[in-house]
Coordinates of C-alpha atoms and ligand atoms in Angstrom, one line a residue:
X22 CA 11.4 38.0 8.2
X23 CA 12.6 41.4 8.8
X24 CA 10.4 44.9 8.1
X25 CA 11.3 47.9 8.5
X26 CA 10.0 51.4 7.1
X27 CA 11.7 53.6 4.4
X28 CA 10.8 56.8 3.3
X29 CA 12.6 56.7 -0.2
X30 CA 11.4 57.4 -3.8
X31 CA 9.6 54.4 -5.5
X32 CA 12.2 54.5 -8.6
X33 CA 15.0 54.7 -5.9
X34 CA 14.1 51.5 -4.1
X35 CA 17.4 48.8 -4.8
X36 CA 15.2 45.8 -3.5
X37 CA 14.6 42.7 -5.4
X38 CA 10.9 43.8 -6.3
X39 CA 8.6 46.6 -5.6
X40 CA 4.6 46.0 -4.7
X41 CA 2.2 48.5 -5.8
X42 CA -1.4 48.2 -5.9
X43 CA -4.1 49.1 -8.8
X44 CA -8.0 49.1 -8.8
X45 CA -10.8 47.8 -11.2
X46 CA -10.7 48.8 -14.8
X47 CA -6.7 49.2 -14.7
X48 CA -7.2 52.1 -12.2
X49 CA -3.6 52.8 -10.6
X50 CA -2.8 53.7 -7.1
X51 CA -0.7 56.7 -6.5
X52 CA 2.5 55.0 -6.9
X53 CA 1.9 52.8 -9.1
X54 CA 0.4 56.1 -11.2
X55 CA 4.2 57.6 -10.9
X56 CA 6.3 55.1 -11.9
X57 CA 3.5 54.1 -15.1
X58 CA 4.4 57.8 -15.8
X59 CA 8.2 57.4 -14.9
X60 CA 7.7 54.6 -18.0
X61 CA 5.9 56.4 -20.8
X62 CA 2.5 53.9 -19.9
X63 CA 4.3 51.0 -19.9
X64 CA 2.4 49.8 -17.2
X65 CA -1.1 50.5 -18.3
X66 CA 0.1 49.2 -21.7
X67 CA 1.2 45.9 -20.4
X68 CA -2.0 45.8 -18.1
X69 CA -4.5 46.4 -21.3
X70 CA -2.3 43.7 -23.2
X71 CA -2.8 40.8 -20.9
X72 CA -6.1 41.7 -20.5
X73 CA -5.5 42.1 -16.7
X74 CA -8.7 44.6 -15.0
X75 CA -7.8 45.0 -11.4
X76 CA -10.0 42.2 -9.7
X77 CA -9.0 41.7 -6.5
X78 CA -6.1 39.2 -6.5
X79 CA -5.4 39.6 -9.9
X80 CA -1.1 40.4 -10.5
X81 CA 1.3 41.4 -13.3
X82 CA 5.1 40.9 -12.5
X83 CA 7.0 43.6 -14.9
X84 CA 10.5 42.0 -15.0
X85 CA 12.9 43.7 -15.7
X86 CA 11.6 47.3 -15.5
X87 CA 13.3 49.6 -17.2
X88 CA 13.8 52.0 -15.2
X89 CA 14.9 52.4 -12.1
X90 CA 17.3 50.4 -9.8
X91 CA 14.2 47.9 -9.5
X92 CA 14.2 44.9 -11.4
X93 CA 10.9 43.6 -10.8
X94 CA 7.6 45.5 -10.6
X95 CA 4.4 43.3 -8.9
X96 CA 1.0 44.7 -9.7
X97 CA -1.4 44.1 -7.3
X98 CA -5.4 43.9 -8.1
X99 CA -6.9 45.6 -5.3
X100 CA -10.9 45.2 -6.9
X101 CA -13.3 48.4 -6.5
X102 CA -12.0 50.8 -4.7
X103 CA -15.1 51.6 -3.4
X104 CA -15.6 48.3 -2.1
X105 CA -12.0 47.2 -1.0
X106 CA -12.9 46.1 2.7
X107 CA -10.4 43.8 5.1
X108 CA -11.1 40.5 3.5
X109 CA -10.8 41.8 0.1
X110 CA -7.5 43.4 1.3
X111 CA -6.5 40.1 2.7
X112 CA -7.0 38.0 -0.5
X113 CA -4.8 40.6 -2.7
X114 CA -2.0 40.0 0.2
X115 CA -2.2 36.7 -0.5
X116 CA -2.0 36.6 -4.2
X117 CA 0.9 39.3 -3.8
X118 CA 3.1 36.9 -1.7
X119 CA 2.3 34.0 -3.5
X120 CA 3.9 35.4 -6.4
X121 CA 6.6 36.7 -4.4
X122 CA 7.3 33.0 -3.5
X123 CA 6.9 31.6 -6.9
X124 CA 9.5 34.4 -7.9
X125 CA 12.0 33.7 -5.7
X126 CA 11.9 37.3 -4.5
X127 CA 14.2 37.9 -1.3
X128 CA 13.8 41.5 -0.9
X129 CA 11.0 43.5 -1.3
X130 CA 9.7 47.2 -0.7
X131 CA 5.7 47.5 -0.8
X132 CA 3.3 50.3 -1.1
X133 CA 0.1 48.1 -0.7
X134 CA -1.1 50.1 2.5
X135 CA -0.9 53.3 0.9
X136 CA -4.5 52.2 -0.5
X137 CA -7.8 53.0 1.7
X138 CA -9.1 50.0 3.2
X139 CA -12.7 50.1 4.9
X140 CA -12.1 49.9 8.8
X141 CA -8.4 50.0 8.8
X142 CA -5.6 52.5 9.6
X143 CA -1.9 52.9 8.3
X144 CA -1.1 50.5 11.1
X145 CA -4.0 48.2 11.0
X146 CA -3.1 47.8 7.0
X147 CA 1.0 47.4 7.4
X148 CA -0.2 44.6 10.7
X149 CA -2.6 42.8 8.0
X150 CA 1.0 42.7 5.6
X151 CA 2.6 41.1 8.0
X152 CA 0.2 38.7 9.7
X153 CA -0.7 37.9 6.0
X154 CA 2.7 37.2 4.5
X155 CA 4.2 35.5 8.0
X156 CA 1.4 33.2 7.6
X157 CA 1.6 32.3 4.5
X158 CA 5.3 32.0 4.6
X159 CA 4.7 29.2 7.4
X160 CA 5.6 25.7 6.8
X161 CA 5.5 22.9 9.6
X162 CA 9.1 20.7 8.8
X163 CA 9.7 19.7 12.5
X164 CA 8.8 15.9 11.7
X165 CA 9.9 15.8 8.1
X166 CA 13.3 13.3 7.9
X167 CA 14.7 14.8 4.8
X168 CA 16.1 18.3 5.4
X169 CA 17.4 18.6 2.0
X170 CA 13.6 18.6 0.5
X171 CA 12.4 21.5 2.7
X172 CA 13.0 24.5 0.6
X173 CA 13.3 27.5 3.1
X174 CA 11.7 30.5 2.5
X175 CA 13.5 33.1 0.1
X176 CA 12.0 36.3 1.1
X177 CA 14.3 37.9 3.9
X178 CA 13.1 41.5 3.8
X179 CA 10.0 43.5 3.3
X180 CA 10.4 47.5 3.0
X181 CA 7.0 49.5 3.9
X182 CA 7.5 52.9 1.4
X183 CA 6.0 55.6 3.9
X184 CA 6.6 59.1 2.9
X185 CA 7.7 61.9 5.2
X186 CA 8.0 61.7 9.1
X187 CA 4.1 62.1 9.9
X188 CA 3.4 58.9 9.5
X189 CA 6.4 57.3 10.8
X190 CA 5.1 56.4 14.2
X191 CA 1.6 55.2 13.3
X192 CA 3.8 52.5 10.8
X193 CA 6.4 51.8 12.8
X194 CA 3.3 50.9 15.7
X195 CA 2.2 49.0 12.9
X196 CA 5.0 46.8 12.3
X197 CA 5.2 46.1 15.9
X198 CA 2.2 45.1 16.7
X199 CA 1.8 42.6 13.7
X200 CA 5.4 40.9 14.2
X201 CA 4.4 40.6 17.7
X202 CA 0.9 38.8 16.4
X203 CA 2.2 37.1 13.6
X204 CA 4.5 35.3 15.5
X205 CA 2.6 34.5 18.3
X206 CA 0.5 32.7 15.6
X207 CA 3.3 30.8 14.3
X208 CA 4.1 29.4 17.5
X209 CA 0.5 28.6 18.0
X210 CA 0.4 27.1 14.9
X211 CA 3.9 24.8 15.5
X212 CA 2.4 23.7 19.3
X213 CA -1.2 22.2 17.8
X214 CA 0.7 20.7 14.6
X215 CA 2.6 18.6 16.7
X216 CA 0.9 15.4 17.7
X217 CA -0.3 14.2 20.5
X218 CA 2.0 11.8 21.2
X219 CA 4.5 14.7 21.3
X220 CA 2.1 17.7 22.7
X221 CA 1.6 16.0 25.7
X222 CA -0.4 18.0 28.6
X223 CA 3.2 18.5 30.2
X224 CA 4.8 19.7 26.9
X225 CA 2.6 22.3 26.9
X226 CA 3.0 23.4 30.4
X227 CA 6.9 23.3 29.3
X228 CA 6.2 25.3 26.6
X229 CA 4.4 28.0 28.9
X230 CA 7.3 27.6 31.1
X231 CA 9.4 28.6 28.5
X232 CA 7.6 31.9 27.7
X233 CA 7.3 32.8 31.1
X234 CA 11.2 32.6 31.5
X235 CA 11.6 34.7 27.9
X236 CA 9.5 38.0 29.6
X237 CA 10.3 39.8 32.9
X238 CA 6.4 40.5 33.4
X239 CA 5.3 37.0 32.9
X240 CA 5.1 34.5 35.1
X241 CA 4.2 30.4 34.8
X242 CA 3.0 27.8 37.7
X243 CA 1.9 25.0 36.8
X244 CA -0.5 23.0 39.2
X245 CA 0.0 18.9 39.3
X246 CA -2.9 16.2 39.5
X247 CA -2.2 16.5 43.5
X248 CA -3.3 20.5 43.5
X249 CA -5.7 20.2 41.9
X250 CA -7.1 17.3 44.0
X251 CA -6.6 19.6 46.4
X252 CA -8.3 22.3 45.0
X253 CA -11.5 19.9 44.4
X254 CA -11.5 20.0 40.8
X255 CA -13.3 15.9 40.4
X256 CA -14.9 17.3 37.0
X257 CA -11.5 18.2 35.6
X258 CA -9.8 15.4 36.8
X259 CA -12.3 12.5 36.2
X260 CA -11.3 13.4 32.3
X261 CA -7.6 12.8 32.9
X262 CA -7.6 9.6 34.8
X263 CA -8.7 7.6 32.1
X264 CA -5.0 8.7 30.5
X265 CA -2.0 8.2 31.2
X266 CA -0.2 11.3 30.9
X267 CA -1.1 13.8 33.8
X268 CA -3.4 16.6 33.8
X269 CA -1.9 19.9 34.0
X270 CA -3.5 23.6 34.9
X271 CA -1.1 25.6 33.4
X272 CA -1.5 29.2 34.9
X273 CA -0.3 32.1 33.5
X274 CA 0.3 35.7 34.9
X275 CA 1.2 38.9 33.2
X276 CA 1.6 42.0 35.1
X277 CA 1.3 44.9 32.7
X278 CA -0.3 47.3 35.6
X279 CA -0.4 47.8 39.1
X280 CA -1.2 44.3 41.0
X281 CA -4.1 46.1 42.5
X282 CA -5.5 46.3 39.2
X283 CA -7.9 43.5 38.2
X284 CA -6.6 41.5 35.5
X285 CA -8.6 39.7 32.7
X286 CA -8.7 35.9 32.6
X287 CA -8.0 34.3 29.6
X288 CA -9.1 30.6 29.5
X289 CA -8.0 27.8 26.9
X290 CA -8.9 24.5 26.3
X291 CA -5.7 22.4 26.1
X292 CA -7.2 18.6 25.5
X293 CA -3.7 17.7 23.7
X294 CA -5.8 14.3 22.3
X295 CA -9.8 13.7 22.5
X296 CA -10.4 10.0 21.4
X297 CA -14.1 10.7 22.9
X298 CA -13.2 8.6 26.1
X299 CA -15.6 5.4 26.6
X300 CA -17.9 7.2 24.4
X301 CA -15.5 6.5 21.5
X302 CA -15.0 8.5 18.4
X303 CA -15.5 7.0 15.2
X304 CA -11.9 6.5 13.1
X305 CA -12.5 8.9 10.2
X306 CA -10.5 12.0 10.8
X307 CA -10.0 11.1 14.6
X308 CA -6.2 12.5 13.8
X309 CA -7.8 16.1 14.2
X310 CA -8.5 15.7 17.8
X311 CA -4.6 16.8 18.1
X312 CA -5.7 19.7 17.7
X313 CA -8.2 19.9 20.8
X314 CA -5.5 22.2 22.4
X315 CA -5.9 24.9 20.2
X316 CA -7.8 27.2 23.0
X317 CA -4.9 26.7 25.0
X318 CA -2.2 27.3 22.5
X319 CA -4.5 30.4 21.5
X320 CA -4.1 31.3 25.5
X321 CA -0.2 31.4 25.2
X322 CA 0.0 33.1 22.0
X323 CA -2.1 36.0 23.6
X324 CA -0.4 35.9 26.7
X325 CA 3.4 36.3 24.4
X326 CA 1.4 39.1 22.9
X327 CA 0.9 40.8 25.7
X328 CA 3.6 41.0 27.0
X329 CA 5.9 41.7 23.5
X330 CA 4.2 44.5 23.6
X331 CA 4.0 45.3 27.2
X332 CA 0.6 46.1 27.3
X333 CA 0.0 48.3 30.4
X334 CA -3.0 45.9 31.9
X335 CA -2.6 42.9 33.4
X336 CA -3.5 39.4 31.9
X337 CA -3.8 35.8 33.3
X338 CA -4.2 32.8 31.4
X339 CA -5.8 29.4 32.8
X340 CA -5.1 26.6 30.7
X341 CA -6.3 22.9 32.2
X342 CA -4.7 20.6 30.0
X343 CA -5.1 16.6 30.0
X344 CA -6.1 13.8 27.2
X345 CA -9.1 11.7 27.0
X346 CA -9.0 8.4 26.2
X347 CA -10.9 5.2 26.6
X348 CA -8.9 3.4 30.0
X349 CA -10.6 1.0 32.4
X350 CA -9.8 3.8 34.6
X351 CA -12.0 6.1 32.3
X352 CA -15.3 7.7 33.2
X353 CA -17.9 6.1 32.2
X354 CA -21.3 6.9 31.0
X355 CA -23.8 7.3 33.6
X356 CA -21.1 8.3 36.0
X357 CA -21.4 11.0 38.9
X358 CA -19.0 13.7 39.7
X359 CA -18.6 16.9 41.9
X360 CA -17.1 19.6 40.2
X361 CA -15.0 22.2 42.4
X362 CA -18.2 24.6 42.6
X363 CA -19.9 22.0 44.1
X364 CA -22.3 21.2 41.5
X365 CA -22.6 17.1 40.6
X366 CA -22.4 16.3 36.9
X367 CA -23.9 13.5 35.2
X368 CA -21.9 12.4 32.5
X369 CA -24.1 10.9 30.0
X370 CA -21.4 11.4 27.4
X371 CA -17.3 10.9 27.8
X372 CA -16.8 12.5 24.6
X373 CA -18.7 16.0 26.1
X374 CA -14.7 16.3 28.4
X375 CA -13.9 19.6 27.1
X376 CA -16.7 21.3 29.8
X377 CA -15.7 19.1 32.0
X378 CA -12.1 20.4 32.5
X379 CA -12.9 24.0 31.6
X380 CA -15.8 23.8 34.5
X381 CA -13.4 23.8 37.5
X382 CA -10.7 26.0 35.5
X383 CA -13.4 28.9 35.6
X384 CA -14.4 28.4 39.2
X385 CA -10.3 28.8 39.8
X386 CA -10.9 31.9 38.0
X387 CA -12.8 33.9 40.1
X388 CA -9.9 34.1 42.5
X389 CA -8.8 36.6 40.5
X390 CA -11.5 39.0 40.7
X391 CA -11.5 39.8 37.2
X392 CA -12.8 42.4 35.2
X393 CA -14.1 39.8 32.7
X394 CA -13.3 35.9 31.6
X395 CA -13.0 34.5 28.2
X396 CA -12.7 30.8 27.7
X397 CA -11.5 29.9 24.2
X398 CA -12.3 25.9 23.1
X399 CA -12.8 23.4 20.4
X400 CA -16.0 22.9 22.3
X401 CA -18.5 21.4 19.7
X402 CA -18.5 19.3 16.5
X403 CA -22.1 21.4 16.5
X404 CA -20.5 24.7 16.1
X405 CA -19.0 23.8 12.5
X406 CA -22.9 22.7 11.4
X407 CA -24.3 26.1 12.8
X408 CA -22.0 28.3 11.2
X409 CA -19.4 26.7 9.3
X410 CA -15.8 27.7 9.4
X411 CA -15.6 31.3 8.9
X412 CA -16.3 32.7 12.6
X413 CA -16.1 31.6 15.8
X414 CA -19.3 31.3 18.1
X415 CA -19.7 33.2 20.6
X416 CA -21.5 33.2 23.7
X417 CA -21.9 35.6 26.5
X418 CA -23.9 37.1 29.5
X419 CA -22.7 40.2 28.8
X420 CA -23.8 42.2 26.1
X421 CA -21.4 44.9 26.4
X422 CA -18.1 42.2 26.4
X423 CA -20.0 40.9 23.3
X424 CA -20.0 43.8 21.4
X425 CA -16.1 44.4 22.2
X426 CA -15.6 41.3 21.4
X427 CA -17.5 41.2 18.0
X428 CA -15.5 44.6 17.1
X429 CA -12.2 43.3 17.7
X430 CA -12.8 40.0 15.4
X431 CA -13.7 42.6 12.7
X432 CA -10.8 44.5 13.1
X433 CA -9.1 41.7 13.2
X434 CA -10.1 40.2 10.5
X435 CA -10.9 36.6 12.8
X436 CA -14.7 37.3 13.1
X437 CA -16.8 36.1 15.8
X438 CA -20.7 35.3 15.4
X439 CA -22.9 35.4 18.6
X440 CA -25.2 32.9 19.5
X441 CA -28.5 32.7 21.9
X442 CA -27.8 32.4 25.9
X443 CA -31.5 31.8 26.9
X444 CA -32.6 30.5 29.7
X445 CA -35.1 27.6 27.8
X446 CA -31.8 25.7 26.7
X447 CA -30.9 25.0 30.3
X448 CA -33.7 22.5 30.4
X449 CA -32.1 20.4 28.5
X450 CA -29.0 20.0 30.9
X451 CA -31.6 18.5 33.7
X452 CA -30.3 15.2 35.5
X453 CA -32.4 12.5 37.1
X454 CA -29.3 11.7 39.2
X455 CA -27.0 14.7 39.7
X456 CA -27.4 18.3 39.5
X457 CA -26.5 18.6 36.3
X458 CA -25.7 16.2 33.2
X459 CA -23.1 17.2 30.6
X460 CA -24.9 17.3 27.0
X461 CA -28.1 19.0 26.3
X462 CA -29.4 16.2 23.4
X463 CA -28.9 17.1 19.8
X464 CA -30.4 20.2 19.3
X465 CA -28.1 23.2 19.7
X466 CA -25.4 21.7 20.7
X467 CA -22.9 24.6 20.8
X468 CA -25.5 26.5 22.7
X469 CA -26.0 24.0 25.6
X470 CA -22.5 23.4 25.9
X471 CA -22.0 27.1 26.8
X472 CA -25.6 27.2 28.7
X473 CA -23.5 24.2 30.3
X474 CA -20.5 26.6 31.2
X475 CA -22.5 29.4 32.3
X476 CA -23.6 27.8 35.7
X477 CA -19.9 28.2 36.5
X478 CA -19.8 31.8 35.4
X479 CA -22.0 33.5 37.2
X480 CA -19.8 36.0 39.8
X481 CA -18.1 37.6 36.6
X482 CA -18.2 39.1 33.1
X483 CA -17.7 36.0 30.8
X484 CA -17.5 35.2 27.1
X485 CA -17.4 31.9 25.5
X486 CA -15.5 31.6 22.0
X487 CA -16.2 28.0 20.1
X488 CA -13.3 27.7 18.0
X489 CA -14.2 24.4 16.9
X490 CA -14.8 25.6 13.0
X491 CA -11.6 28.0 13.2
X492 CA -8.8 26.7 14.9
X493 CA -7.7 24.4 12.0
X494 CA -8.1 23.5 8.1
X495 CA -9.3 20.4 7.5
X496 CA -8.4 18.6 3.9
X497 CA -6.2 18.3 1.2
X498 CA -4.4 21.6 3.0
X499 CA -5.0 20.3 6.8
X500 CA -2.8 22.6 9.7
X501 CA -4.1 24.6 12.9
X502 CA -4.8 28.3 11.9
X503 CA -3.5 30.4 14.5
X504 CA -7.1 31.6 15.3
X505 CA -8.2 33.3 17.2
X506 CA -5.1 35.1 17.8
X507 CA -5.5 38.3 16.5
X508 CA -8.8 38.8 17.6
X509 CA -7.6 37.9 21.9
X510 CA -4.5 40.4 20.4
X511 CA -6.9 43.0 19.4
X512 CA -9.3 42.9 22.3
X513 CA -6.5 43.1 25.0
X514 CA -4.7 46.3 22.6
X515 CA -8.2 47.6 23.0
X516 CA -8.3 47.4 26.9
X517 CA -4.8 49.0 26.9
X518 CA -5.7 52.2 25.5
Ligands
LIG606 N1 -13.3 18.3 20.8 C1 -14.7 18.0 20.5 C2 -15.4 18.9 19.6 C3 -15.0 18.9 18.2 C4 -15.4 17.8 17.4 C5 -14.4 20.0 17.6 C6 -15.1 17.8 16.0 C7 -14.1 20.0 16.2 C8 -14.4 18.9 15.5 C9 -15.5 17.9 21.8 O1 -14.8 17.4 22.9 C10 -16.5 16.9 21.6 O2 -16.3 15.7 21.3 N2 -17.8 17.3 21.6 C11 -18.9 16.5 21.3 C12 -20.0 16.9 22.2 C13 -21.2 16.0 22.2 C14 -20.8 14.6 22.8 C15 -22.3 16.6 23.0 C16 -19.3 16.7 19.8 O3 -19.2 17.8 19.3 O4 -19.7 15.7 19.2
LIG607 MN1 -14.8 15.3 23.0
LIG608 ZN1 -12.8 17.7 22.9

């Protein structure tokens, strides 16, 4: 879709439908205040007649409006204004383009961000628009057979009504930064749709390939099964030689800043299938193990980010990707391996693989000296019981990352939720035969999967995100999210300033 930003008169707007906001108890924003008195009340009036008050999400589509070079009018509930915070924000953007869509509107001017949200600025409010409307403007057709059923998406244009210059730039920053997220979640959201017999481990490095070759700054390698025998990594590839499509470690390099400076890592998970290995999933819903790439798909989407917006840091992301399946050549339980650190790992459970390749892809890390790592992962089935799908865990041993991290998922509306990193739960990782075994028992599962991480973290600044509750919807409307995005967008816009 194309935005742009027009400083014209709300009654002089010739687009297909204007979007004003109004408040609780048939309050009316500024504009929507003007062209009510442009009408003689019409629009309290028709407000008071349906019985419509304001909630948030609530709409009323004046069609035709009389005057004007408008035809259609969309009301937008925007709840208490006192209380109108960035999820509350978020639901009225959604109701507004759903009735956008049901009204085959294909042009549209919008003065939705002229209202104050809690935490947000002019261009924190027009990025929300977009990310919000892109999103839900998203279909997956790829794999349908019958083009003629797809109906494409109507809406073409979307006008931001900004008045005078001194806001120009902060909008116009505004509509930059969320096309630049927005699509990077699209494109996130296409890669871990696909299935796995498609979104192989070499697909994906393809696809980061691709990227590389579309930005001057950015630049792809992608390591074979022979490098990284050569780089020692037995705990990542022990995982992929029970499969067999090849393991991949898919590297990533923007160069925003001088090379001197030290860059921040970016790690992803990209299992592109997780049947659980010998250790067997059971059937129900084992479909959604497509999406066990998400962290890596998460990676590239920051990465494009980046560097769309040529973000003056520098940014590399590590993505080991491979499939785990049951295979004679499979690990088995009870086996012994040697990670690249050194460190031997039990494995007690085949289905616990997702440590097991992001183990050796942080040791790879440190050559990078970084200011600070952040692996992103469908880590643990645990994760959705501890804190359902709304945030993402988080786990750190570094309480300052933490906190910058937990701020940008807030301004980003793709919230984070920080969990324990004690020292007690490494007891529970003890081996009678190795150094280390790969689960920690039932109790805390997320927590010893990262306390299971952090013996590979310790040289650097490092911050776990489980996105096993986030990445994807499950049910009647099952597709990968996009998350977490905006908050990796956010926290590298923050390092930038
Ligand atoms: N990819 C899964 C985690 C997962 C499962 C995410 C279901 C979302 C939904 C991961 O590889 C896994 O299988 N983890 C095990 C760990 C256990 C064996 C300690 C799990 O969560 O059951
Ligand atoms: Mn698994
Ligand atoms: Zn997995």
């Amino acid at each position: 879709m194309d935005y742009s930003i027009k400083s014209e008169a709300p009654d002089k707007i010739s687009d297909d439908c204007l979007i004003v906001g109004f408040y609780a108890k048939r309050k009316l924003g500024p504009t929507a205040a003007a062209l009510d008195q442009l009408h003689d009340g019409l629009l309290t009036r028709l407000l008071k007649r349906d019985d419509i008050e304001g909630k948030t999400g609530d709409i009323l589509l004046v069609n035709p409006l009389p005057h004007g070079k408008t035809e259609r009018l969309l009301l937008v509930g925007l709840g208490k204004a006192e209380e109108l915070n960035i999820a509350a924000y978020r639901k009225a953007l959604a109701a507004a383009i759903k009735a956008l869509k049901d009204n085959a509107v294909k042009s549209a001017a919008s003065a939705l961000h002229e209202a104050e949200v809690k935490g947000l600025a002019l261009d924190g409010k027009i990025r929300q628009n977009i990310e919000v409307f892109e999103n839900a403007l998203y279909q997956f057709t790829q794999l349908k057979s019958d083009k003629t059923q797809i109906k494409p998406a109507r809406l073409a244009k979307l006008n931001f009504l900004v008045d005078g210059d001194s806001h120009q730039a902060q909008a116009e920053l505004g509509v930059k930064q969320g096309k630049a997220i927005a699509d990077a979640m699209l494109q996130v959201r296409d890669l871990a749709n696909l299935p796995g017999n498609i979104c192989t481990p070499s697909y994906l490095a393809e696809q980061a390939v691709k990227l590389g070759k579309a930005h001057k700054k950015l630049k792809t390698k992608v390591l074979d099964e022979s490098d990284l025998e050569e780089l020692g990594m037995g705990s990542f590839l022990s995982v992929s030689k029970g499969s067999r499509q090849p393991a991949r470690l898919i590297v990533l390099e923007y160069q925003g800043a001088s090379a001197k400076t030290k860059p921040y890592v970016l790690v992803g998970k990209g299992l592109t299938f997780d049947a659980g290995g010998i250790s067997l999933k059971p059937a129900a819903n084992m479909d959604e193990m497509k999406y066990d790439m998400c962290g890596g798909a998460s990676v590239i989407g920051a990465l494009s980010v980046a560097a769309e917006l040529a973000l003056p840091i520098n940014v590399v992301g590590l993505i080991p990707a491979s499939e785990n399946l049951p295979d004679g050549n499979a690990n088995k339980p009870g086996d012994v391996v040697t990670s690249m650190a050194g460190l031997t790992i039990e494995i007690l459970n085949t289905d616990a693989e997702g440590r097991l390749i992001l183990c050796d892809t942080l040791t790879y890390a440190k050559r990078y000296d970084p200011v600070a790592v952040i692996d992103v992962a469908t880590l643990t089935g645990a994760c959705i019981v501890a804190l359902g799908r709304h945030p993402s865990g988080l786990i750190s041993n570094d309480d300052e990352l933490s906190a910058q991290i937990t701020d940008a998922g807030e301004r980003a509306a793709d919230r984070v939720w920080r969990l324990p990193l004690w020292d007690e739960y490494q007891e529970q990782l003890k081996s009678n035969f190795a150094d280390i075994a790969n689960i920690g028992g039932p109790d805390g599962g997320t927590i010893t999967a990262g306390a299971f991480l952090s013996r590979f973290t310790k040289d650097y600044k490092w911050a776990h995100l489980d996105i096993a509750g986030t990445a994807w919807k499950t049910g009647a409307d099952k597709g990968a999210t996009g998350r977490p995005v905006p908050l990796l967008a956010q926290y590298l816009i923050d390092r930038a300033q």
